[in-house]
CSV table of C-alpha atoms in Angstrom, one decimal:
chain,number,residue,atom,x,y,z
A,1,MET,CA,48.1,63.2,16.8
A,2,GLY,CA,45.1,63.7,14.7
A,3,SER,CA,45.3,67.6,15.5
A,4,VAL,CA,49.0,67.5,14.5
A,5,ARG,CA,48.3,65.9,11.1
A,6,LYS,CA,45.5,68.8,10.5
A,7,GLN,CA,47.8,71.3,10.9
A,8,VAL,CA,50.7,70.0,8.7
A,9,GLU,CA,47.8,69.7,5.9
A,10,ASN,CA,47.1,73.7,6.5
A,11,TRP,CA,50.9,74.3,5.9
A,12,ASN,CA,49.7,73.8,2.2
A,13,ARG,CA,46.5,76.2,2.5
A,14,GLN,CA,46.1,79.4,2.2
A,15,LEU,CA,44.3,82.0,4.8
A,16,TYR,CA,42.1,84.9,3.6
A,17,PRO,CA,43.8,88.2,3.8
A,18,VAL,CA,41.8,91.1,5.8
A,19,THR,CA,40.5,92.8,2.6
A,20,PHE,CA,38.3,89.9,1.8
A,21,GLN,CA,34.9,90.2,2.9
A,22,GLY,CA,32.7,87.2,1.9
A,23,PHE,CA,31.1,85.3,-1.1
A,24,VAL,CA,28.1,86.2,-3.2
A,25,GLU,CA,26.0,83.6,-4.0
A,26,ARG,CA,24.8,83.8,-7.8
A,27,VAL,CA,21.5,81.7,-8.7
A,28,GLU,CA,21.0,80.7,-12.2
A,29,GLN,CA,17.3,79.3,-11.6
A,30,PRO,CA,14.6,81.0,-9.3
A,31,VAL,CA,14.5,79.3,-5.9
A,32,ALA,CA,11.8,78.9,-3.0
A,33,ALA,CA,11.9,81.7,-0.5
A,34,GLU,CA,12.6,79.0,2.0
A,35,LEU,CA,15.9,78.4,0.4
A,36,LEU,CA,16.4,82.1,0.4
A,37,ALA,CA,16.2,81.8,4.1
A,38,LEU,CA,18.7,79.2,4.3
A,39,SER,CA,21.0,80.8,2.0
A,40,LYS,CA,21.5,83.8,4.4
A,41,GLN,CA,21.5,81.7,7.5
A,42,ALA,CA,24.6,80.0,6.0
A,43,LYS,CA,26.0,83.5,5.5
A,44,PHE,CA,26.4,84.4,1.9
A,45,ALA,CA,27.0,87.8,1.8
A,46,ASP,CA,24.1,88.8,-1.0
A,47,ILE,CA,22.2,86.3,-3.4
A,48,VAL,CA,22.3,87.5,-6.9
A,49,TRP,CA,19.5,86.0,-9.5
A,50,SER,CA,21.0,86.2,-13.3
A,51,GLY,CA,17.7,87.5,-14.5
A,52,ALA,CA,16.4,90.6,-14.9
A,53,ASP,CA,13.0,90.4,-13.2
A,54,ALA,CA,12.7,91.2,-9.4
A,55,CYS,CA,12.1,87.9,-7.8
A,56,MET,CA,12.8,89.1,-4.2
A,57,ASP,CA,12.8,92.1,-2.8
A,58,ASP,CA,16.5,91.0,-0.8
A,59,VAL,CA,18.0,89.3,-3.9
A,60,TRP,CA,19.7,91.2,-6.5
A,61,GLY,CA,18.7,90.9,-10.1
A,62,THR,CA,20.8,91.2,-13.2
A,63,MET,CA,20.4,93.2,-16.5
A,64,THR,CA,22.0,94.7,-19.4
A,65,VAL,CA,22.2,98.4,-20.0
A,66,ALA,CA,19.5,97.9,-22.9
A,67,GLN,CA,17.1,95.9,-20.5
A,68,LEU,CA,17.3,99.0,-17.9
A,69,GLN,CA,16.4,101.4,-20.8
A,70,GLN,CA,13.5,99.1,-21.9
A,71,MET,CA,12.2,98.6,-18.7
A,72,LEU,CA,12.3,103.0,-17.8
A,73,GLU,CA,10.7,103.6,-21.3
A,74,ASP,CA,7.9,101.4,-20.4
A,75,GLY,CA,7.4,103.6,-17.3
A,76,GLY,CA,10.0,101.9,-14.8
A,77,GLU,CA,7.2,99.7,-13.2
A,78,ASP,CA,9.0,96.7,-13.2
A,79,LEU,CA,12.3,97.8,-11.7
A,80,PRO,CA,14.0,95.3,-9.2
A,81,ARG,CA,14.8,97.1,-6.0
A,82,LEU,CA,18.7,95.3,-6.2
A,83,CYS,CA,20.4,95.4,-9.4
A,84,TYR,CA,23.4,94.4,-10.8
A,85,VAL,CA,23.8,96.4,-14.2
A,86,ARG,CA,25.8,94.6,-17.0
A,87,VAL,CA,28.1,97.3,-18.6
A,88,GLU,CA,29.8,96.1,-22.1
A,89,PRO,CA,33.2,97.6,-22.6
A,90,GLU,CA,32.2,99.2,-26.0
A,91,LEU,CA,29.8,101.6,-23.5
A,92,LEU,CA,33.0,102.7,-21.9
A,93,ALA,CA,34.9,103.8,-25.0
A,94,CYS,CA,33.6,107.4,-25.4
A,95,LYS,CA,32.5,110.1,-23.4
A,96,VAL,CA,28.9,110.4,-25.1
A,97,ARG,CA,28.2,106.7,-24.4
A,98,VAL,CA,29.5,107.1,-20.7
A,99,ALA,CA,27.0,110.1,-20.4
A,100,GLU,CA,24.0,107.8,-21.8
A,101,LEU,CA,25.1,105.4,-19.2
A,102,ILE,CA,25.2,107.9,-16.3
A,103,ASP,CA,21.5,109.7,-17.7
A,104,THR,CA,20.4,105.9,-17.6
A,105,LEU,CA,21.6,105.2,-14.1
A,106,GLU,CA,20.4,108.3,-12.8
A,107,SER,CA,16.9,108.2,-14.6
A,108,ALA,CA,16.3,104.5,-12.6
A,109,LEU,CA,17.5,106.3,-9.4
A,110,THR,CA,14.5,108.8,-9.7
A,111,HIS,CA,11.8,106.2,-10.3
A,112,LYS,CA,11.8,104.0,-7.4
A,113,VAL,CA,14.2,102.8,-4.2
A,114,PHE,CA,16.5,101.3,-6.4
A,115,ARG,CA,20.2,99.8,-5.7
A,116,PHE,CA,22.6,98.9,-8.3
A,117,ARG,CA,26.4,97.8,-8.9
A,118,LEU,CA,27.8,97.9,-12.1
A,119,VAL,CA,29.3,94.9,-14.0
A,120,LEU,CA,32.0,95.1,-16.4
A,121,GLN,CA,31.4,92.1,-18.8
A,122,GLU,CA,34.8,90.7,-20.3
A,123,ALA,CA,36.4,92.7,-18.1
A,124,TYR,CA,40.1,91.6,-19.4
A,125,ARG,CA,39.2,93.7,-22.5
A,126,ILE,CA,39.1,97.0,-20.4
A,127,GLY,CA,41.6,99.4,-20.4
A,128,SER,CA,43.1,101.6,-17.7
A,129,GLN,CA,41.4,104.7,-19.0
A,130,GLU,CA,38.5,102.5,-19.3
A,131,LEU,CA,38.1,101.8,-15.7
A,132,LYS,CA,38.9,105.0,-14.6
A,133,LYS,CA,35.8,106.2,-16.5
A,134,ALA,CA,33.9,103.2,-14.8
A,135,LEU,CA,35.0,104.0,-11.0
A,136,ARG,CA,34.1,107.9,-11.6
A,137,VAL,CA,30.8,106.7,-13.1
A,138,CYS,CA,29.8,104.7,-9.7
A,139,ASP,CA,30.9,108.0,-7.7
A,140,MET,CA,28.8,110.1,-9.3
A,141,VAL,CA,26.0,107.5,-9.1
A,142,GLY,CA,26.5,106.5,-5.7
A,143,SER,CA,27.2,102.9,-6.3
A,144,ASP,CA,28.9,100.9,-3.3
A,145,ARG,CA,30.6,98.2,-5.5
A,146,ILE,CA,31.9,97.5,-8.4
A,147,ALA,CA,32.0,93.5,-10.3
A,148,PHE,CA,34.1,92.0,-12.9
A,149,GLU,CA,32.8,89.8,-15.0
A,150,ASP,CA,35.1,86.8,-16.9
A,151,CYS,CA,32.7,84.8,-18.7
A,152,LEU,CA,34.9,83.8,-21.8
A,153,GLY,CA,37.9,83.0,-19.9
A,154,GLY,CA,39.9,85.6,-21.3
A,155,PHE,CA,41.8,86.5,-17.9
A,156,ARG,CA,44.9,84.5,-16.4
A,157,PRO,CA,46.3,84.2,-13.3
A,158,ALA,CA,49.1,86.5,-13.9
A,159,GLY,CA,46.3,88.8,-15.9
A,160,VAL,CA,44.2,89.0,-12.5
A,161,GLU,CA,47.1,89.9,-10.3
A,162,ASN,CA,48.0,93.0,-12.7
A,163,PHE,CA,44.6,94.2,-12.8
A,164,MET,CA,44.2,93.7,-9.3
A,165,LEU,CA,47.3,95.7,-8.4
A,166,TRP,CA,46.2,98.8,-10.7
A,167,LEU,CA,42.4,98.4,-9.5
A,168,ALA,CA,42.5,98.0,-5.5
A,169,PRO,CA,44.1,101.5,-4.5
A,170,LYS,CA,41.9,103.4,-6.8
A,171,ALA,CA,39.0,101.5,-6.0
A,172,LEU,CA,40.0,102.4,-1.9
A,173,ALA,CA,40.1,106.1,-3.2
A,174,TYR,CA,36.7,106.4,-4.5
A,175,GLU,CA,35.8,104.0,-1.3
A,176,LEU,CA,34.6,101.2,-4.0
A,177,SER,CA,34.3,97.5,-2.9
A,178,THR,CA,35.4,95.1,-5.7
A,179,GLU,CA,33.9,91.6,-6.8
A,180,PHE,CA,34.6,89.0,-9.2
A,181,ILE,CA,32.5,86.3,-11.2
A,182,PHE,CA,34.5,83.4,-12.7
A,183,TYR,CA,32.8,80.6,-14.6
A,184,SER,CA,33.6,77.1,-13.8
A,185,ALA,CA,33.6,75.9,-17.4
A,186,ASN,CA,36.7,78.1,-17.8
A,187,ILE,CA,40.0,76.3,-17.2
A,188,ASP,CA,42.1,79.2,-14.9
A,189,ALA,CA,38.8,79.9,-13.4
A,190,HIS,CA,39.8,78.5,-9.8
A,191,ASP,CA,43.1,80.1,-9.8
A,192,ASN,CA,42.2,83.4,-11.0
A,193,ALA,CA,39.5,83.4,-8.0
A,194,LEU,CA,42.5,82.8,-5.7
A,195,ARG,CA,44.9,85.3,-7.1
A,196,ALA,CA,41.7,88.0,-7.0
A,197,ILE,CA,41.5,87.1,-3.4
A,198,GLU,CA,45.2,87.4,-2.7
A,199,HIS,CA,45.3,90.6,-4.3
A,200,GLY,CA,42.4,92.6,-2.4
A,201,CYS,CA,39.2,91.3,-4.2
A,202,ASN,CA,36.6,92.0,-1.4
A,203,TYR,CA,33.9,89.7,-2.8
A,204,LEU,CA,33.7,86.6,-5.1
A,205,GLN,CA,30.6,84.9,-7.1
A,206,VAL,CA,30.1,81.3,-6.5
A,207,SER,CA,27.7,78.8,-7.2
A,208,ALA,CA,26.4,76.6,-4.1
A,209,HIS,CA,27.4,73.5,-4.8
A,210,PHE,CA,30.1,70.9,-3.6
A,211,PHE,CA,31.7,70.9,-6.9
A,212,ASN,CA,32.6,72.9,-10.3
A,213,ARG,CA,29.5,72.6,-13.2
A,214,ASP,CA,29.5,73.6,-16.6
A,215,ARG,CA,28.0,77.2,-17.1
A,216,CYS,CA,27.8,78.1,-13.6
A,217,ALA,CA,30.0,80.2,-11.4
A,218,LEU,CA,32.6,78.9,-9.4
A,219,ALA,CA,31.8,76.7,-6.8
A,220,ILE,CA,31.8,77.6,-3.2
A,221,GLY,CA,33.2,73.7,-2.4
A,222,SER,CA,36.2,74.1,-4.5
A,223,VAL,CA,37.1,77.6,-3.3
A,224,LEU,CA,36.9,76.8,0.1
A,225,GLU,CA,39.2,73.6,0.2
A,226,SER,CA,41.7,75.6,-0.9
A,227,TYR,CA,41.8,77.8,2.8
A,228,GLY,CA,43.1,76.5,6.2
A,229,ASP,CA,40.5,79.2,7.3
A,230,TYR,CA,37.6,77.8,5.1
A,231,GLN,CA,34.9,78.2,8.2
A,232,ARG,CA,35.5,81.8,8.9
A,233,PHE,CA,32.6,83.1,6.4
A,234,PHE,CA,30.2,79.8,6.8
A,235,ASP,CA,28.3,77.9,9.5
A,236,LEU,CA,29.6,74.8,7.6
A,237,ALA,CA,26.4,72.5,8.8
A,238,LEU,CA,23.7,75.1,7.5
A,239,LEU,CA,25.9,75.7,4.2
A,240,GLU,CA,26.3,71.5,3.7
A,241,LYS,CA,22.1,71.9,4.4
A,242,TYR,CA,21.6,74.4,1.9
A,243,ILE,CA,23.9,72.7,-0.8
A,244,CYS,CA,22.1,69.7,-0.7
A,245,LEU,CA,18.7,71.5,-0.4
A,246,ARG,CA,19.3,73.3,-3.6
A,247,LEU,CA,19.9,70.0,-5.5
A,248,PHE,CA,16.5,69.2,-5.2
A,249,GLY,CA,15.0,71.9,-7.6
A,250,GLY,CA,11.4,72.1,-7.3
A,251,ASP,CA,10.4,69.6,-4.7
A,252,GLU,CA,8.8,72.6,-2.6
A,253,ALA,CA,7.0,70.5,0.0
A,254,PHE,CA,10.3,68.5,1.0
A,255,VAL,CA,12.1,72.0,0.9
A,256,GLU,CA,9.7,73.8,3.2
A,257,GLN,CA,9.9,70.4,5.5
A,258,GLU,CA,13.5,70.9,5.8
A,259,ALA,CA,13.8,74.4,6.5
A,260,LEU,CA,11.9,74.1,9.2
A,261,GLN,CA,14.6,71.2,10.8
A,262,VAL,CA,17.3,73.3,10.2
A,263,THR,CA,19.2,74.3,13.5
A,264,PRO,CA,22.9,75.7,14.2
A,265,ALA,CA,25.6,73.3,14.0
A,266,PRO,CA,26.4,71.4,17.5
A,267,ALA,CA,29.3,72.4,19.2
A,268,ALA,CA,30.3,68.8,19.4
A,269,VAL,CA,31.6,66.8,16.5
A,270,PRO,CA,29.5,63.9,15.9
A,271,GLU,CA,31.4,60.5,16.6
A,272,LYS,CA,30.1,58.8,13.6
A,273,VAL,CA,31.1,59.9,9.9
A,274,GLN,CA,28.7,62.0,8.4
A,275,MET,CA,29.1,62.8,4.7
A,276,THR,CA,26.8,64.6,2.2
A,277,PRO,CA,23.1,63.7,2.2
A,278,ALA,CA,21.7,61.5,-0.7
A,279,ILE,CA,20.1,63.6,-3.1
A,280,LYS,CA,16.3,62.1,-3.3
A,281,ASN,CA,14.8,63.4,-6.2
A,282,ASP,CA,17.8,63.5,-8.8
A,283,THR,CA,19.1,60.1,-9.7
A,284,PRO,CA,22.8,59.9,-8.7
A,285,VAL,CA,25.2,58.6,-11.2
A,286,SER,CA,27.5,55.6,-9.6
A,287,LEU,CA,30.5,54.0,-11.0
A,288,CYS,CA,31.2,50.3,-10.7
A,289,PHE,CA,34.6,49.1,-11.3
A,290,GLU,CA,35.3,45.2,-11.9
A,291,VAL,CA,39.1,44.6,-10.8
A,292,SER,CA,40.7,41.5,-11.2
A,293,ASP,CA,42.5,39.9,-8.4
A,294,ASN,CA,46.1,41.2,-9.8
A,295,ASP,CA,44.8,44.5,-10.6
A,296,TRP,CA,45.7,44.3,-14.3
A,297,HIS,CA,42.4,44.0,-15.7
A,298,VAL,CA,39.9,47.1,-14.8
A,299,ARG,CA,36.1,47.1,-16.5
A,300,LEU,CA,33.8,50.2,-15.4
A,301,LEU,CA,30.3,50.6,-15.5
A,302,LEU,CA,28.3,53.8,-15.7
A,303,LYS,CA,25.3,53.3,-13.9
A,304,ARG,CA,22.0,55.8,-13.0
A,305,GLY,CA,18.8,54.4,-11.9
A,306,SER,CA,17.9,51.2,-13.8
A,307,GLN,CA,20.1,52.1,-17.0
A,308,SER,CA,23.9,51.6,-17.2
A,309,VAL,CA,26.7,51.7,-20.2
A,310,ASP,CA,29.2,49.1,-19.9
A,311,LEU,CA,32.9,51.0,-20.9
A,312,GLY,CA,34.6,48.2,-21.0
A,313,GLU,CA,38.3,47.2,-19.9
A,314,ARG,CA,40.5,50.4,-20.3
A,315,VAL,CA,43.9,51.2,-18.9
A,316,HIS,CA,42.8,54.5,-18.3
A,317,HIS,CA,40.0,53.2,-16.0
A,318,TYR,CA,43.1,52.6,-13.3
A,319,ILE,CA,43.5,56.1,-12.7
A,320,LEU,CA,40.1,56.6,-11.3
A,321,LEU,CA,40.6,53.5,-9.3
A,322,LEU,CA,43.3,55.0,-7.8
A,323,LEU,CA,41.5,58.0,-6.7
A,324,VAL,CA,38.4,56.5,-5.4
A,325,ARG,CA,40.9,53.8,-3.2
A,326,GLU,CA,42.9,57.1,-1.9
A,327,TYR,CA,39.7,58.8,-1.2
A,328,HIS,CA,38.6,55.4,0.8
A,329,GLU,CA,41.9,55.0,2.6
A,330,GLN,CA,41.6,58.9,3.7
A,331,ALA,CA,38.1,59.0,5.3
A,332,MET,CA,38.9,55.6,7.0
A,333,LYS,CA,41.7,56.5,8.7
A,334,ALA,CA,40.5,60.1,9.5
A,335,TRP,CA,37.0,58.1,10.8
A,336,GLU,CA,39.4,55.7,12.8
A,337,GLU,CA,41.3,59.1,14.7
A,338,GLY,CA,37.8,60.0,15.5
A,339,GLU,CA,38.2,62.7,13.1
A,340,LYS,CA,34.5,64.1,10.9
A,341,VAL,CA,35.2,63.3,7.5
A,342,ASP,CA,35.1,66.4,5.2
A,343,PRO,CA,34.2,65.6,1.7
A,344,LEU,CA,35.6,69.1,0.7
A,345,LEU,CA,39.1,68.1,2.0
A,346,THR,CA,39.1,64.1,1.4
A,347,GLY,CA,40.8,62.4,-1.5
A,348,TRP,CA,43.1,64.5,-2.8
A,349,VAL,CA,46.4,63.1,-4.6
A,350,GLU,CA,49.2,65.3,-6.1
A,351,ARG,CA,49.1,64.6,-9.9
A,352,GLU,CA,53.0,63.7,-9.6
A,353,LEU,CA,52.8,61.4,-6.9
A,354,LEU,CA,49.6,59.7,-8.9
A,355,HIS,CA,51.5,59.0,-12.3
A,356,ARG,CA,54.3,57.9,-10.6
A,357,MET,CA,52.1,55.3,-8.8
A,358,ILE,CA,51.0,54.3,-12.4
A,359,GLY,CA,54.1,54.1,-13.8
A,360,ASP,CA,53.6,57.0,-16.5
A,361,ASN,CA,55.7,59.9,-17.3
A,362,GLU,CA,53.2,63.4,-17.2
A,363,THR,CA,52.2,63.2,-20.9
A,364,GLN,CA,51.4,59.7,-21.0
A,365,PHE,CA,49.5,60.2,-17.6
A,366,ASN,CA,47.7,63.3,-18.9
A,367,VAL,CA,46.4,61.2,-22.2
A,368,LYS,CA,45.1,58.6,-20.2
A,369,LEU,CA,43.0,60.9,-18.1
A,370,CYS,CA,41.6,63.1,-21.1
A,371,ARG,CA,40.4,59.0,-22.3
A,372,ALA,CA,39.1,58.6,-19.3
A,373,LYS,CA,37.1,61.8,-19.0
A,374,LYS,CA,35.9,61.7,-22.7
A,375,GLN,CA,34.7,58.3,-22.2
A,376,LEU,CA,32.6,59.2,-19.6
A,377,ASN,CA,31.4,62.4,-20.5
A,378,ASP,CA,30.2,60.4,-23.7
A,379,ALA,CA,28.2,57.5,-21.8
A,380,ALA,CA,26.7,60.0,-19.6
A,381,LYS,CA,25.0,61.8,-22.5
A,382,ASN,CA,23.3,58.2,-22.7
A,383,LEU,CA,22.1,58.3,-19.4
A,384,GLY,CA,20.4,61.8,-20.1
A,385,LEU,CA,23.4,64.0,-18.6
A,386,ASP,CA,24.5,67.1,-20.3
A,387,VAL,CA,28.3,66.5,-19.0
A,388,PHE,CA,30.0,64.7,-16.2
A,389,GLU,CA,33.0,65.6,-14.5
A,390,PRO,CA,34.8,62.4,-12.9
A,391,CYS,CA,37.6,64.2,-11.5
A,392,ALA,CA,37.7,67.4,-9.5
A,393,TYR,CA,41.0,69.7,-9.7
A,394,ARG,CA,43.0,72.3,-7.6
A,395,GLN,CA,46.8,73.2,-8.0
A,396,GLY,CA,48.5,70.2,-9.0
A,397,ALA,CA,46.3,67.7,-7.3
A,398,LEU,CA,42.8,66.2,-8.2
A,399,ARG,CA,40.4,63.6,-6.6
A,400,ILE,CA,37.3,61.8,-7.3
A,401,ASN,CA,34.2,63.9,-8.1
A,402,PHE,CA,31.5,61.2,-7.8
A,403,GLY,CA,29.8,60.4,-4.6
A,404,HIS,CA,28.5,56.6,-5.5
A,405,VAL,CA,31.3,54.1,-6.1
A,406,GLU,CA,31.2,50.1,-6.0
A,407,VAL,CA,34.8,48.3,-6.5
A,408,LEU,CA,34.4,44.6,-7.0
A,409,LYS,CA,37.9,42.7,-6.6
A,410,GLY,CA,37.9,39.0,-7.6
A,411,ASN,CA,34.8,37.5,-5.9
A,412,SER,CA,34.7,39.9,-3.0
A,413,CYS,CA,33.6,43.5,-2.3
A,414,GLU,CA,36.6,45.8,-1.9
A,415,ILE,CA,35.1,49.2,-1.2
A,416,VAL,CA,31.2,50.6,-1.1
A,417,ILE,CA,30.7,54.4,-1.1
A,418,GLU,CA,27.3,55.7,-0.8
A,419,ASN,CA,26.8,59.5,-1.0
A,420,TRP,CA,30.5,60.1,-0.3
A,421,GLN,CA,29.9,57.9,3.0
A,422,ILE,CA,32.0,55.0,3.4
A,423,ALA,CA,29.7,51.9,3.5
A,424,GLU,CA,29.8,48.5,5.3
A,425,SER,CA,30.9,45.9,1.8
A,426,GLU,CA,28.7,42.7,2.0
A,427,PRO,CA,30.5,39.5,2.8
A,428,ASP,CA,31.1,37.7,-0.6
A,429,GLU,CA,29.0,34.4,-1.1
A,430,GLN,CA,32.5,32.1,-1.1
A,431,ALA,CA,33.5,33.5,2.3
A,432,MET,CA,30.3,33.1,3.8
A,433,ALA,CA,30.3,29.1,2.8
A,434,ALA,CA,33.6,28.6,4.2
């Protein structure tokens, strides 16, 4: 029965086209060598550090053309061995500037063992003539890949499709692979990524997170859950381990100890549900719902360590409560059927179904959801967080984006979720007295 249900669920997901070759991890902060080794074991195609300095020989650096020229003027000793060179659209506007770009790249190639890939910034602004020049530059200096960055969110899904329909055959003629970088803060980033993959993009830069974070590349978790064959490119056990360790930050001793314990995923599925491990040195945010017996009153508290913010009773809290209950119900059903609960795939609810459950039309539902997000974001800032996104999104559906929840209904504990794991709730005092 369980396998049939899985198959039906997969009908709503896409399959990777044969043209797609894998994911490149984008690292916004330097990480320990042990973590980079785990990234490779998890099977990221490459690792890109967003800084210009050469942190390690097998990690790609990132710099602008101006930074590259300055390094060459300083003697070229600090050039990274592998580098993404970011090119502004204006540098492709005329023959003189294109010639200067070629001279700079060729000069870098003569200084040391140096491989590079062009990254066209604000790619949505680049016309077909500038694209042809960029392809020729790559061909002349021997680059194997060209990347396109959309940091300002200028692309829309239809625009990405048109872009790839023009680009894919020409890149193939030059024997160039293509790569895209979309940032999670942009509203269309997820749909843009899927459209790029569907129309021939070979690689996608992502951040090693389960859920999207502002100022980071699109989270790998938000992409994987859209595909029925999401295990194709990764050893998922090692990927999950790696993502969790990445969240530890600078605890090098812990990282070293954990890195030694990493082993390939066992063939058999464990009987016990295994969710995402707790993050020990990053105090998690938890939500506590206090619900009346008839569900008419929902009060919400946001907690982090010993601090808490009381958000009071609000109608819009009920949306989040329904999402928590849906995650709990789906996880429990999978557990009872002997299936492993995958946090990336659990708890999704279609938006249309959710606003029907609440009894609102789409406009009313969207207003309540926006109010819930704003109130939680404001409260999170009081707890020392820059941003808190309570929901994860995919096309036409959403789910909770927080792994620590407690729901108290009346005098009893209805739901306890600890780090995405369903915990047994403690019996209430009245029941014990009875």
